Tab-separated table of C-alpha atoms in Angstrom:
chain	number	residue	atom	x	y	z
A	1	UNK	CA	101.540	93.862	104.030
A	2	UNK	CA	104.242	95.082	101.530
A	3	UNK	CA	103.967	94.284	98.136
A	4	UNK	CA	107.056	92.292	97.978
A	5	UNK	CA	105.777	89.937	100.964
A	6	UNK	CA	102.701	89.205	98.022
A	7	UNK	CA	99.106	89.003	98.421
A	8	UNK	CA	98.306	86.180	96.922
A	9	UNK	CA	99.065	82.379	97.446
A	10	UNK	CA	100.820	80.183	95.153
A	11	UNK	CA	98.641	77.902	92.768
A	12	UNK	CA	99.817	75.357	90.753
A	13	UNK	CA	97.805	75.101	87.787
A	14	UNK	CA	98.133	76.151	83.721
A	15	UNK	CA	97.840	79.879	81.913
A	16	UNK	CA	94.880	79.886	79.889
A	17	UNK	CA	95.338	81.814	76.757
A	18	UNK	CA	92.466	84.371	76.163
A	19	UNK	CA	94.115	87.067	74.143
A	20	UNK	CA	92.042	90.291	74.520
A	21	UNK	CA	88.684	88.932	74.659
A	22	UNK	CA	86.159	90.954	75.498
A	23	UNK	CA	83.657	90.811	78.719
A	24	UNK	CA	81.346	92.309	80.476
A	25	UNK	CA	81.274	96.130	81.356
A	26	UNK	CA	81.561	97.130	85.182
A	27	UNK	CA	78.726	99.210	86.351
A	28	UNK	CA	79.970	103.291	88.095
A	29	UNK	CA	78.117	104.769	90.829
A	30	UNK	CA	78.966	108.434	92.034
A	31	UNK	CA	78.590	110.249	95.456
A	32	UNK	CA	79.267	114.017	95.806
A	33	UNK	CA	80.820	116.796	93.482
A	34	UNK	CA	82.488	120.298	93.803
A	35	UNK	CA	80.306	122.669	95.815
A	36	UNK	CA	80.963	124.893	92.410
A	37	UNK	CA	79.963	122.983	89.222
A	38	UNK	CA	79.681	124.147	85.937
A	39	UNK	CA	76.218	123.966	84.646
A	40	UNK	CA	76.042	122.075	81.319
A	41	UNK	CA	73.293	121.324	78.448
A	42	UNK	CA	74.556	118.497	76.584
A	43	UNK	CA	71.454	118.834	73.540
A	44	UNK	CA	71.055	115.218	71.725
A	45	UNK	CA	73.214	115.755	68.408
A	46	UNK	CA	70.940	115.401	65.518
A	47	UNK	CA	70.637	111.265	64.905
A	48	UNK	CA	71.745	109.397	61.735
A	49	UNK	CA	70.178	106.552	60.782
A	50	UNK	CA	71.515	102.940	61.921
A	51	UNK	CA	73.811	105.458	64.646
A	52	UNK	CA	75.371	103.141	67.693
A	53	UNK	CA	73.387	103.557	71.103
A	54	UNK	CA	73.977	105.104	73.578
A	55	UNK	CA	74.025	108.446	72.089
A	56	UNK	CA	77.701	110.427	72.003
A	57	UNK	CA	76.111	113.301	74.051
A	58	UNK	CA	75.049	110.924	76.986
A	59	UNK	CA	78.463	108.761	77.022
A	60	UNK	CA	80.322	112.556	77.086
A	61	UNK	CA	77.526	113.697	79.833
A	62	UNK	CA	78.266	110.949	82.119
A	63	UNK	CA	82.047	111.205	82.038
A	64	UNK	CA	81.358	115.035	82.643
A	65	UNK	CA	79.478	114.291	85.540
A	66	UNK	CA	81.606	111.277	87.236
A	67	UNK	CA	84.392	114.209	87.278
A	68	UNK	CA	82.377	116.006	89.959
A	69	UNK	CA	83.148	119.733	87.625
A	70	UNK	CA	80.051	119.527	86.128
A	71	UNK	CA	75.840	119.231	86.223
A	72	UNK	CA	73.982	118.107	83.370
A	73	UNK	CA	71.197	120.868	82.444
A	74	UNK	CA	67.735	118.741	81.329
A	75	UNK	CA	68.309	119.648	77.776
A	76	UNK	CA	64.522	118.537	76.937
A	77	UNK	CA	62.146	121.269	75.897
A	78	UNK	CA	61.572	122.717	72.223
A	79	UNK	CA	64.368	124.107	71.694
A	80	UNK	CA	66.763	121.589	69.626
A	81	UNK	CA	69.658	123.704	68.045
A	82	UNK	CA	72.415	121.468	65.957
A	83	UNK	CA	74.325	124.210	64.825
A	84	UNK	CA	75.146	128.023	67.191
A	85	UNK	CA	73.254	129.841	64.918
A	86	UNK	CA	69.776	127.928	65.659
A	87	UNK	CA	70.872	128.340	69.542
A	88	UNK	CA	68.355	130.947	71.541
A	89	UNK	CA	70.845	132.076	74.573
A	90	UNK	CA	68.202	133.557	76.454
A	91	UNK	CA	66.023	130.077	76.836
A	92	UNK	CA	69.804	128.410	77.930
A	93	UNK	CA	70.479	130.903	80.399
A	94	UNK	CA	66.600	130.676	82.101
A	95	UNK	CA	67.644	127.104	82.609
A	96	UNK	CA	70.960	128.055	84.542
A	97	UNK	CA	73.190	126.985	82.255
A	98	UNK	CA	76.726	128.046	81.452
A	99	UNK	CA	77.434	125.413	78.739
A	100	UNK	CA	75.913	124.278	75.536
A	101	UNK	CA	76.654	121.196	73.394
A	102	UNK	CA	75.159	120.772	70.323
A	103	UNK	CA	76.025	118.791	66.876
A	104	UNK	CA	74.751	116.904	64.567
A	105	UNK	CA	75.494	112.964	63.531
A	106	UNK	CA	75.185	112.009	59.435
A	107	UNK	CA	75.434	108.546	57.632
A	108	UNK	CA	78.390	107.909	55.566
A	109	UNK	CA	79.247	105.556	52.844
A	110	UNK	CA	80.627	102.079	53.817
A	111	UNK	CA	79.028	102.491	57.833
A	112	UNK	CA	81.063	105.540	58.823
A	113	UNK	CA	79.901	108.598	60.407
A	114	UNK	CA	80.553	112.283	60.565
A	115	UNK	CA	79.761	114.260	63.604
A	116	UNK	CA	79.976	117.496	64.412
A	117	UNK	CA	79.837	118.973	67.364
A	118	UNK	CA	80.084	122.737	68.679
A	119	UNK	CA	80.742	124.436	72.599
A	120	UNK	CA	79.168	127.659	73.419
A	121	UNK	CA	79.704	129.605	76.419
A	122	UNK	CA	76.132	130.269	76.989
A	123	UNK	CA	76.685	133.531	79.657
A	124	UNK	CA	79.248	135.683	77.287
A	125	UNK	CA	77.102	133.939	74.160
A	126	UNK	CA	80.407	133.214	72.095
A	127	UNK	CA	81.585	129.745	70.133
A	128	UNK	CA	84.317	128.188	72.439
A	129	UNK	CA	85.310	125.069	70.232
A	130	UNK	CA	83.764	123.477	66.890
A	131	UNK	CA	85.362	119.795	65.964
A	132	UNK	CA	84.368	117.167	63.229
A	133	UNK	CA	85.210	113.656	63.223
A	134	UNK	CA	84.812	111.087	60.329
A	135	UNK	CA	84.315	107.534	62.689
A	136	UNK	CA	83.436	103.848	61.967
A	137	UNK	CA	80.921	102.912	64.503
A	138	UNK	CA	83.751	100.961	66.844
A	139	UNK	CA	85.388	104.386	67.474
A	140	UNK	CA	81.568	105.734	68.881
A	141	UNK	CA	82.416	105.518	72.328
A	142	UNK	CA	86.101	107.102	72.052
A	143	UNK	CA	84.788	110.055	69.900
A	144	UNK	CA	82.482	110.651	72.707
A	145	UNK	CA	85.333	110.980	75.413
A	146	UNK	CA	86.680	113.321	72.905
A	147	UNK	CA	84.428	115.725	73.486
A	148	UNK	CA	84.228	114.875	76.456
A	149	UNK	CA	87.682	115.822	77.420
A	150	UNK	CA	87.315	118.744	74.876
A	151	UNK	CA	84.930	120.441	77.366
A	152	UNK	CA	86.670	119.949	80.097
A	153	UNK	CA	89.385	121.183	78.934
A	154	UNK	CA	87.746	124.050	77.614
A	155	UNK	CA	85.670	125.095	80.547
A	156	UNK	CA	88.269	124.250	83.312
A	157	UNK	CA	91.779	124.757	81.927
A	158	UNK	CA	92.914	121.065	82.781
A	159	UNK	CA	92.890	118.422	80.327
A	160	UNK	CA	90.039	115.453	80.497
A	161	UNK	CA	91.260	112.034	81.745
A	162	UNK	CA	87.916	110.291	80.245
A	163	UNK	CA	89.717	109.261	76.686
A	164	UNK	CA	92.223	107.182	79.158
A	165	UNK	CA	92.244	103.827	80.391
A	166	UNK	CA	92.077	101.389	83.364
A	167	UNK	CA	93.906	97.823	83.696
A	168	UNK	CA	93.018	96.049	86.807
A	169	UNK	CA	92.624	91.876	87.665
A	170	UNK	CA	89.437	90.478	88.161
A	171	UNK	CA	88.948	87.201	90.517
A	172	UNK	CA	86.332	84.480	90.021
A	173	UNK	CA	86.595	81.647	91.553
A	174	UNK	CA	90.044	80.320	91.231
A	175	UNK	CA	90.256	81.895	87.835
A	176	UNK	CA	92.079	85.674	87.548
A	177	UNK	CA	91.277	87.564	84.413
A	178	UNK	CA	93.931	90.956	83.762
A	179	UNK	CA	91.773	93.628	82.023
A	180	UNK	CA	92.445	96.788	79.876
A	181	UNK	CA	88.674	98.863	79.612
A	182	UNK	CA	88.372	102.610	79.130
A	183	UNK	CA	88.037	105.013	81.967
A	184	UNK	CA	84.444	104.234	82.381
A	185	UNK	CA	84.967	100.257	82.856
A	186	UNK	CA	83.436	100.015	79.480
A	187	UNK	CA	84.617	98.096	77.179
A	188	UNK	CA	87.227	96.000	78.805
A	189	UNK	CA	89.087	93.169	77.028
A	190	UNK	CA	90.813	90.523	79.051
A	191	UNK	CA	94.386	90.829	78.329
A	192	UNK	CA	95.344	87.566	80.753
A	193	UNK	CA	93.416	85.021	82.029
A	194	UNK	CA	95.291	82.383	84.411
A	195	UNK	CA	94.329	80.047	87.110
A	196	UNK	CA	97.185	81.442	88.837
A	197	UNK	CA	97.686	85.056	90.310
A	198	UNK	CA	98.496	88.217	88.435
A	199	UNK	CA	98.979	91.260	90.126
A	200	UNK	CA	100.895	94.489	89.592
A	201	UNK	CA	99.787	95.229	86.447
A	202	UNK	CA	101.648	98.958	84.905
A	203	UNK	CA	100.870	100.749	81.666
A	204	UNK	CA	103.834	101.968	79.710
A	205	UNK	CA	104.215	105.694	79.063
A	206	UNK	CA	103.131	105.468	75.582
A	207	UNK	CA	100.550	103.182	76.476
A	208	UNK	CA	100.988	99.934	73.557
A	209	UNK	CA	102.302	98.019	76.679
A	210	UNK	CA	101.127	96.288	80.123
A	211	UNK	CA	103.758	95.078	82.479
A	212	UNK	CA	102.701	92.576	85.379
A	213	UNK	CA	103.451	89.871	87.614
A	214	UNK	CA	102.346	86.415	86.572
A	215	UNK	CA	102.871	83.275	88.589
A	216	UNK	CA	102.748	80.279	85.915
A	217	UNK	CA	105.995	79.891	86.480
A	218	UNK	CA	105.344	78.624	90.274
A	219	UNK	CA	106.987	81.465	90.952
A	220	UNK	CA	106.387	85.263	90.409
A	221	UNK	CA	108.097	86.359	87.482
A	222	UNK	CA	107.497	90.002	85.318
A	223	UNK	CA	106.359	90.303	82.061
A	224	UNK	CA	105.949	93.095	79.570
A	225	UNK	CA	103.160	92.048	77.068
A	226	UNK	CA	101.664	94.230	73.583
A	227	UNK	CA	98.199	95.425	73.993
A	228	UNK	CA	98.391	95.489	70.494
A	229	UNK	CA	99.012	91.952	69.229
A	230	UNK	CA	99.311	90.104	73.048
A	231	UNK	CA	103.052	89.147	72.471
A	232	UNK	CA	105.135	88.937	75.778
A	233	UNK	CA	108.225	88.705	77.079
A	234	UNK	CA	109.711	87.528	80.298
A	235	UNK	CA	111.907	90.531	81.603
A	236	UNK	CA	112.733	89.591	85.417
A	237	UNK	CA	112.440	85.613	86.352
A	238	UNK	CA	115.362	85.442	88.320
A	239	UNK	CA	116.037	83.346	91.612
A	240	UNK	CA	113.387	84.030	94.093
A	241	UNK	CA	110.329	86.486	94.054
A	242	UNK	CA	110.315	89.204	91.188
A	243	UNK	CA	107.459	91.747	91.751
A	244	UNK	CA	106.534	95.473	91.808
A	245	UNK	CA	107.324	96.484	88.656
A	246	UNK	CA	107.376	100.311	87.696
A	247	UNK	CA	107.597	101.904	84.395
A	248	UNK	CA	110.517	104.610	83.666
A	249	UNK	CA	109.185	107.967	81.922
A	250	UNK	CA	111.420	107.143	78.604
A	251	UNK	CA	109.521	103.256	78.589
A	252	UNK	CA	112.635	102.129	78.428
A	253	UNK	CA	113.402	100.911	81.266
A	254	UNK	CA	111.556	99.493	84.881
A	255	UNK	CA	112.082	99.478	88.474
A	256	UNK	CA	111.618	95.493	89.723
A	257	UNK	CA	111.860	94.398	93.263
A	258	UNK	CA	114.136	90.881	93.450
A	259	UNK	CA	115.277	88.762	96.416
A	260	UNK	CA	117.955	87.104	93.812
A	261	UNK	CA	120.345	88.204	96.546
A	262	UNK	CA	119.039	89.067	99.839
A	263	UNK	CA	115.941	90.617	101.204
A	264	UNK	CA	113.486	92.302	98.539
A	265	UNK	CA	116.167	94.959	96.904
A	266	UNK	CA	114.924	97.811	94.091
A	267	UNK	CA	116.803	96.661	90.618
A	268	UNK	CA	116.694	98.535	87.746
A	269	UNK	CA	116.298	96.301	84.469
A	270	UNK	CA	115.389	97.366	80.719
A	271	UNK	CA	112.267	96.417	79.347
A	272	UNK	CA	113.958	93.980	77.022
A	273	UNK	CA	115.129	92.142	80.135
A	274	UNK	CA	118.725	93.210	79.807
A	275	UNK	CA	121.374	95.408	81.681
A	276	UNK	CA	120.397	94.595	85.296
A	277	UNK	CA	121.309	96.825	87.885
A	278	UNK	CA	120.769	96.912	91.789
A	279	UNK	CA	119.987	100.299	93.349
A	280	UNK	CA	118.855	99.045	96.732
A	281	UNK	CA	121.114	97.213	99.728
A	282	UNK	CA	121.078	95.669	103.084
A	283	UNK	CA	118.972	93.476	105.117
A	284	UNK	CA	115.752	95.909	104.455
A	285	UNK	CA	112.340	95.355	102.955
A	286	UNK	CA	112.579	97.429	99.861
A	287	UNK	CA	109.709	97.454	97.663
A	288	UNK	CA	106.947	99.133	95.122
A	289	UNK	CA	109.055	101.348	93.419
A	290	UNK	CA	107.805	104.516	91.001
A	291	UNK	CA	109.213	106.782	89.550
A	292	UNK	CA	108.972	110.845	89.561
A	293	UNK	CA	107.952	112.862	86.440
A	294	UNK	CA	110.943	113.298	85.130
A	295	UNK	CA	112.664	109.840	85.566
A	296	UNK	CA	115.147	111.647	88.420
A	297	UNK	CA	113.674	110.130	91.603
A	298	UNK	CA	112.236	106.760	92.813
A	299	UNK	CA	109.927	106.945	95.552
A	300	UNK	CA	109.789	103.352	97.584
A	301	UNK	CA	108.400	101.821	100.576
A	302	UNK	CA	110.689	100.930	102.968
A	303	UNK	CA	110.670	98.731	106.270
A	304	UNK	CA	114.599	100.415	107.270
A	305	UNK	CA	112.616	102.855	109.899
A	306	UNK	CA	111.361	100.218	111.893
A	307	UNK	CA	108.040	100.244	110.306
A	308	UNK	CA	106.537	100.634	106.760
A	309	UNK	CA	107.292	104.177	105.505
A	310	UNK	CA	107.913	105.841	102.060
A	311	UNK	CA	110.958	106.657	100.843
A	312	UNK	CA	113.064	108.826	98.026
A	313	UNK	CA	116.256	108.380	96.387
A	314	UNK	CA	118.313	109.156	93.109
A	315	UNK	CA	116.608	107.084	90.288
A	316	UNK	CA	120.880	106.070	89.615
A	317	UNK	CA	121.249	105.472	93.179
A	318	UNK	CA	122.262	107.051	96.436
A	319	UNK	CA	121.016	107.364	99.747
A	320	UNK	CA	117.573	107.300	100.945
A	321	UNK	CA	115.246	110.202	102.657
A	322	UNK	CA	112.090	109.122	104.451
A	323	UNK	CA	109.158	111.560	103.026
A	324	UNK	CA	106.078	110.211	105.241
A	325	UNK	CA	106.114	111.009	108.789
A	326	UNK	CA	102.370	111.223	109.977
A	327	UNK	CA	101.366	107.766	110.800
A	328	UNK	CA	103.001	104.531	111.671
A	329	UNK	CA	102.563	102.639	108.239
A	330	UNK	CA	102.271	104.273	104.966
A	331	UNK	CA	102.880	102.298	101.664
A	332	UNK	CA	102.137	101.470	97.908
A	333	UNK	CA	103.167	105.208	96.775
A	334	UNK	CA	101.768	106.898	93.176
A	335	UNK	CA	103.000	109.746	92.063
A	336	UNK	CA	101.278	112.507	90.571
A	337	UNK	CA	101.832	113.399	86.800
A	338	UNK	CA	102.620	117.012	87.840
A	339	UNK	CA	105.354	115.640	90.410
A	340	UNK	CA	103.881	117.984	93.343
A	341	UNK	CA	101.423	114.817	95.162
A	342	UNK	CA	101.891	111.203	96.185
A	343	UNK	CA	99.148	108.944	96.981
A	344	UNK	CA	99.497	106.452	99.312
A	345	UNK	CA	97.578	103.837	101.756
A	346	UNK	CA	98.280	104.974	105.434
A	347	UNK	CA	97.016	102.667	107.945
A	348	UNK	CA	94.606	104.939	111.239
A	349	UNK	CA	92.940	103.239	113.837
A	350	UNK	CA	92.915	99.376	112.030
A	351	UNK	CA	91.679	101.530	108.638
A	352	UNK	CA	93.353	101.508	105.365
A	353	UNK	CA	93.019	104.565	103.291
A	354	UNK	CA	94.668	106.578	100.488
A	355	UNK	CA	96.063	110.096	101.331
A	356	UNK	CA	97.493	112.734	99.553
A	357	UNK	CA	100.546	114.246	100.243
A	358	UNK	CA	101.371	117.362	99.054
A	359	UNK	CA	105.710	117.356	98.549
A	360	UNK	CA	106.450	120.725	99.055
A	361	UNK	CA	104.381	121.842	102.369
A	362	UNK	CA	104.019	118.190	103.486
A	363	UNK	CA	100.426	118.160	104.317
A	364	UNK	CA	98.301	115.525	104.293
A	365	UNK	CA	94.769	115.235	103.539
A	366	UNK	CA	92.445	111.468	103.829
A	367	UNK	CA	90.903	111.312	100.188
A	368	UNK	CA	88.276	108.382	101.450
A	369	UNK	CA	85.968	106.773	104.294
A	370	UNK	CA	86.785	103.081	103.374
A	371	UNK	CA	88.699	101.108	105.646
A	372	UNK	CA	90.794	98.439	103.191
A	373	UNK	CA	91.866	100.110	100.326
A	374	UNK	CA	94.947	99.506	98.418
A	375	UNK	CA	96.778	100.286	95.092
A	376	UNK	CA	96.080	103.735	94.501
A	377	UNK	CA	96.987	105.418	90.836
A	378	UNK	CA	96.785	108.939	89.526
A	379	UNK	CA	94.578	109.354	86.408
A	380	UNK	CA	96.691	111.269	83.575
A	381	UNK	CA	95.559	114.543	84.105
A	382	UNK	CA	96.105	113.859	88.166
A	383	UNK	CA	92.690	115.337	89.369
A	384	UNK	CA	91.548	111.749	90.985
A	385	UNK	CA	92.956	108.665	92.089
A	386	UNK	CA	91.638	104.769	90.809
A	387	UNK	CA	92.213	102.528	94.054
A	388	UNK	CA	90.972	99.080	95.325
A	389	UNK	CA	89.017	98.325	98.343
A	390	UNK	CA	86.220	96.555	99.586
A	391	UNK	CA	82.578	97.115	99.606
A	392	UNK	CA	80.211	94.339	100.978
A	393	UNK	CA	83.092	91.852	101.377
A	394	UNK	CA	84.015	91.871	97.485
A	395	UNK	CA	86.673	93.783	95.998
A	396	UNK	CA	86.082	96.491	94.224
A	397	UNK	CA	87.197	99.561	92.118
A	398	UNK	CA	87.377	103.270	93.645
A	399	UNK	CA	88.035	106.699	92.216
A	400	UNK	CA	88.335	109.704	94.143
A	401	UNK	CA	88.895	113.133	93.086
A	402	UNK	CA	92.190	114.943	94.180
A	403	UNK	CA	89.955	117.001	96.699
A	404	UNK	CA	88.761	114.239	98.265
A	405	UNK	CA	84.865	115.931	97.212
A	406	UNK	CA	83.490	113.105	94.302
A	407	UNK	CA	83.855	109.349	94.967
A	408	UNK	CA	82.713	106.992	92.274
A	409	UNK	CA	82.921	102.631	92.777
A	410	UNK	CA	83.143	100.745	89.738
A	411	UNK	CA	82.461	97.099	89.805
A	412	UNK	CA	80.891	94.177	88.499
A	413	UNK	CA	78.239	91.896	89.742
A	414	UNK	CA	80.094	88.408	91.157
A	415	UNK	CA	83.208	89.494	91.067
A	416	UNK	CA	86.262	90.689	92.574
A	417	UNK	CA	88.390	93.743	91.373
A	418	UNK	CA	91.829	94.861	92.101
A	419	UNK	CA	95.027	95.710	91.475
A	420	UNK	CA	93.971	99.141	89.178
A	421	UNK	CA	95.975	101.111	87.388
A	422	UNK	CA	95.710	104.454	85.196
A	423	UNK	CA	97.025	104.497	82.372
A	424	UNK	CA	97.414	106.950	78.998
């Protein structure tokens, strides 16, 4: 079903207000990992007294391994080094490792912390990166996806996504809670919570922003709300539906899909809610705009074929080229942040599943084995792909690296997730 059409029913009941309170944490299994892995010792830092738990080195070890790049070395033994010159390569190496982390954690005045922490290349024996950090204890968990991202970076030449967040909607009951957590599902905070639907939620570019669709108003109607102080604003409530809201690469402005006028026709709106154009026309379902990279090109999905296909066209307007061809249904598209992939759900023999498809050589490759996913978003650094499905007959929260080798299902215990989205 297109987005546009709507996946949920209407309900008419009150918003609750429940500005970013903060819940409980999903829980992240992972299956698989590249048949080449780096090999990495992350050594407990040396503790400080009255530290927060868990320690940085295990939060950074488990976003290194959830990436599928890397195995965790059993750092246990007698050898403890805090700082390279305490570090004895030769026991690292009889342990098959490539990587050391090591650091230290000391007490500061007023509850603040400084850590230190130090990568060494344990084959060529050299200092690849040495950071220090003065923290409170609520920036614990971010300085550890700091380093996290610092070794991956380091060690594979691509940026780390695990500093990065999720948003996504959670369904209990009749209630629907829209969530911001990190890229771990830890520490979420409950940006919405309504009686009524919310879907479609969209991080701006810079990130201080959500956009989503709400339906309060007994209607659906797009809002752009602070993540900083929870102020909104309506920016499409117009006659009929207004859904499928996309961000612009200048945060400036958004795609919308309205049936103001006809069937469900790509606008283009600024954030503020002003200076409304349409891009889209005819009797066609047009819907779930994004944009490319570069703000140039909207990629759509598109009913004008006969079936459900995705399209391209001029971000200002023009005519539209189909890009999918294999399969009879192919929609909700996400665009990769280096502008060469999409992701998409293509339906196969009654099963729902996201692809990649690679723009230049048009080949396709099925990125997972589930059979109902949906929503699929690139992280920031584009090596793997946050979806919804289903797993036991409750939604659920999928990520899938790029190559289709590490899987990972985040979710929480009596609950439904969906509607994710990556965000800076």
């Amino acid at each position: 079903m297109l987005r546009a059409v709507l996946l949920f029913p209407l309900v008419c009941l009150a918003l609750l207000s429940a500005p970013f309170a903060a819940r409980a944490a999903m829980e992240i299994q992972v299956v698989g990992g590249s048949a080449s892995q780096i090999a990495v010792a992350m050594v407990p830092f040396q503790a400080a007294p009255g530290q927060p738990v868990p320690a940085l080195t295990e939060i950074a070890g488990n976003d290194l391994e959830r990436s599928g790049q890397f195995r965790r070395v059993d750092a246990g033994g007698a050898q403890q080094p805090v700082s390279p010159a305490q570090v004895n390569y030769d026991v690292w190496r009889s342990k098959g490792t490539d990587a050391l982390v090591i650091g230290q954690v000391a007490a500061l005045p007023g509850g603040r912390f400084d850590v230190r922490f130090y990568l060494l290349d344990a084959v060529k024996r050299t200092q690849l990166a040495a950071f220090s950090y003065n923290i409170s204890a609520a920036q614990w968990r971010a300085t550890a996806h700091q380093i996290a991202d610092i070794v991956h970076k380091k060690l594979t030449g691509i940026p780390g996504a695990f500093s990065s967040r999720i948003a996504y909607v959670q369904k209990q009951g009749k209630r629907y809670e829209l969530r911001v957590a990190d890229a771990d599902g830890q520490n979420p905070r409950t940006v919405v919570r309504s009686v009524e639907p919310v879907i479609s939620p969209r991080f701006s570019p810079d990130g201080a922003r959500v956009v989503y669709v709400s339906f309060e108003d007994k209607k659906p109607v797009v809002y752009v709300q602070s993540l900083q102080d929870g102020s909104r604003r309506k920016v499409a409530a117009f006659k009929g539906s207004n859904s499928a809201p996309a961000w612009a690469p200048d945060g400036r402005r958004l795609a919308v899909v309205l049936t103001r006028d006809e069937a469900s026709q790509i606008y283009l709106i600024n954030a503020d809610g002003s200076g409304l154009t349409r891009l889209t026309r005819g009797g066609n379902l047009d819907t779930e705009p994004v944009f490319s990279p570069d703000g140039k090109t909207l990629y759509f999905t598109s009913d004008r074929g006969g079936s459900a296909q995705i399209y391209q066209m001029p971000a200002s307007g023009g005519e539209p080229r189909r890009v999918s061809f294999s399969g009879s249904y192919n929609v909700s598209p996400a665009v990769s942040p280096d502008g060469r992939f999409l992701a998409y759900i293509s339906r196969e023999d009654g099963r729902f599943r996201v692809v990649l498809h690679e723009l230049a050589s048009g080949q396709i490759r099925v990125l997972t084995d589930t059979a109902r996913d949906e929503s699929p978003s690139f992280a920031p650094n584009g090596q793997a792909v946050l979806y919804a499905t289903v797993q036991g007959g409750r939604g659920i929260l999928g990520a899938v690296s790029v190559d289709g080798k590490t899987r990972a299902r985040l979710s929480e215990s009596g609950v439904d997730a969906r509607e994710p989205a990556w965000g800076p």
